[in-house]
Structures are given as C-alpha cells and as structure tokens.
C-alpha positions as CSV (number, residue, x, y, z in Angstrom):
1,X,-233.2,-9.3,22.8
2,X,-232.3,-10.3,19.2
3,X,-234.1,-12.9,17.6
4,X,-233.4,-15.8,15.2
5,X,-235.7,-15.7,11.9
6,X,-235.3,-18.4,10.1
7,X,-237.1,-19.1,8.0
8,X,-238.7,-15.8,7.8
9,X,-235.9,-14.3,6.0
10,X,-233.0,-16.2,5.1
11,X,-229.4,-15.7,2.9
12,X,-228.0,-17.8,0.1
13,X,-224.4,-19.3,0.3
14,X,-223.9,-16.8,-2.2
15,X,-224.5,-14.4,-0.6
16,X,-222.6,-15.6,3.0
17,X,-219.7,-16.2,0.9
18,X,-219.5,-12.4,-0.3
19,X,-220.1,-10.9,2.8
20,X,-217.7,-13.3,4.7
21,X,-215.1,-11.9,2.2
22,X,-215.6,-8.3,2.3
23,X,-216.0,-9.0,6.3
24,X,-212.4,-10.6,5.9
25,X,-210.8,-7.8,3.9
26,X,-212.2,-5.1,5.8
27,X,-211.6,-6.4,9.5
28,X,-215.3,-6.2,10.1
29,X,-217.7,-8.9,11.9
30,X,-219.4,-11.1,9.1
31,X,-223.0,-9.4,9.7
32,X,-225.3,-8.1,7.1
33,X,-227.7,-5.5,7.6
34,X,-231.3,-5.2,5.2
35,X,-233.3,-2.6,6.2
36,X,-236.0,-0.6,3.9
37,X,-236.6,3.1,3.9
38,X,-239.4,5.1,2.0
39,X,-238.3,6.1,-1.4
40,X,-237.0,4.5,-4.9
41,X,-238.9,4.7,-7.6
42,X,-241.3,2.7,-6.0
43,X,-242.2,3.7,-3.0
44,X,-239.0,1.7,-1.0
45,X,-236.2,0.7,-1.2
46,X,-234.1,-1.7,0.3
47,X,-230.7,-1.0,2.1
48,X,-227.8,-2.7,2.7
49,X,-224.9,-2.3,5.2
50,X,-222.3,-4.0,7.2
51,X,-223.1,-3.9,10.9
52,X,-220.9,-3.6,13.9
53,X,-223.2,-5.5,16.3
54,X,-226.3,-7.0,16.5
55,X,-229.2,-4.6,18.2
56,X,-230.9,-5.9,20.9
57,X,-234.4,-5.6,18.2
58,X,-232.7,-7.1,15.3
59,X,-234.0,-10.3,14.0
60,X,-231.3,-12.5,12.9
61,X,-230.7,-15.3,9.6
62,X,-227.6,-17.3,9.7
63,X,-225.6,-19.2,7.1
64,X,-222.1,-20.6,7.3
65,X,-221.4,-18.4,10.4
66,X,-222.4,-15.3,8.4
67,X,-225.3,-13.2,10.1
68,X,-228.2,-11.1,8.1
69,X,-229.8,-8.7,10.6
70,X,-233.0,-6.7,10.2
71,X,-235.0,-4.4,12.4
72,X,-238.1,-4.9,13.4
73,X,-239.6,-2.0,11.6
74,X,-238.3,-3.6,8.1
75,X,-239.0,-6.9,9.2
76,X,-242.6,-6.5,8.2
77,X,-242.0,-5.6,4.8
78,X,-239.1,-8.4,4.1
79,X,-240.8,-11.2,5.9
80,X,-240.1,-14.7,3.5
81,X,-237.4,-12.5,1.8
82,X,-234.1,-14.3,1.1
83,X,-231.0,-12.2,0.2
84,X,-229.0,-13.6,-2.5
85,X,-225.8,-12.3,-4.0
86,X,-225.2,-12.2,-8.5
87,X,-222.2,-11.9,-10.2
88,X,-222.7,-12.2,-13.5
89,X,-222.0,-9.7,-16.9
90,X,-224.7,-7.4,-15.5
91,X,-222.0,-7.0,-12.6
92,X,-222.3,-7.9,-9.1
93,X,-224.8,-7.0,-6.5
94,X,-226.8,-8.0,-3.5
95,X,-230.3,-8.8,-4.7
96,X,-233.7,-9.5,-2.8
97,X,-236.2,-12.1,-4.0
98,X,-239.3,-10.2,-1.8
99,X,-242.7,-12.2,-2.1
100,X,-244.7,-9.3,-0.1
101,X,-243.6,-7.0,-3.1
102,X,-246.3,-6.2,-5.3
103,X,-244.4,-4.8,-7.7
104,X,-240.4,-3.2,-8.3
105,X,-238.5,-1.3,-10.4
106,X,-235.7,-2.4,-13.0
107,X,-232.7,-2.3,-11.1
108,X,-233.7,-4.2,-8.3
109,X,-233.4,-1.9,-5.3
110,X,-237.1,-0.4,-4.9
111,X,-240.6,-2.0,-4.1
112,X,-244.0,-1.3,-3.4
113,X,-246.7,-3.6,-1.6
C-alpha cells in the first residue's frame, strides 16, 4: 500500500506547477517519479520520470494536487529531500536539495553519501 511522506520528502510549488503543466499538455496524470540508480560521476544519480500510477511501494509527497512518488529502495537515499524546479539563464531543470548527500557533482544530477 502506498504511503504518504510528508515531510520526509516534499516538492516546491515550483516544482508542482511544472509538472502539472507538462501533465496538462501531455494527457498524463500529474505524478512525479524520483528514483536513484548507481552511477553519475558520483556514485548516483537521481532520476526523474512521469508515472502512470502510483505502485502499491511508492511513498507519496503532495502539493497542489500534484503527486512526487518514490520507491522504497530510493527512499533511503532521498529521505528529507525536497524537489524543486529552476528556470532561470542556466535553463530549466528539476533539481534536488538532498541533505543525506555528502557530496555532488556540478550539474546537479549525481551524489554520493
């Protein structure tokens, strides 16, 4: 059974507001999926995707009717994340504020603990 994590992971109106968009435009259900696979510069990397359903092991972070699901397996390396989206000259991206990251690379998208 799915689970609700908030506060153990959590999404930005920012971020809610993008995916509710792209959710919009494509047809698809307003649900964000972070996961994190081995690999990156760092060791891992985070992964994002647009999910069909939620999985009966997901966890679950809602804001403004916008869903971020994670599995359990990644939950333990994103635990107290919160998923935020930029748009700014640097372009525009998903990005992950990760406290249990003891270090990352410079674009953002890999992380070792």
């Amino acid at each position: 059974m799915a689970t609700a994590l908030q506060p153990e992971i959590s999404l930005t109106q920012a971020a809610a507001a993008r995916v509710a968009a792209i959710a919009a435009k494509t047809g698809k259900p307003a649900i964000l999926r972070l996961s994190v696979e081995g690999g990156g510069c760092s060791g891992f990397q985070y992964k994002f995707g647009f999910a069909d359903s939620v999985a009966a092991e997901d966890s679950i972070a809602e804001t403004d009717g916008v869903k971020l699901v994670v599995d359990d397996i990644s939950l333990d390396l994103v635990r107290g994340c919160s998923v935020d989206f930029i748009d700014n000259l640097g372009g525009a991206h998903f990005t992950v504020q990760n406290p249990n990251a003891a270090s990352g690379c410079g674009c953002g998208t890999s992380f070792s603990v």
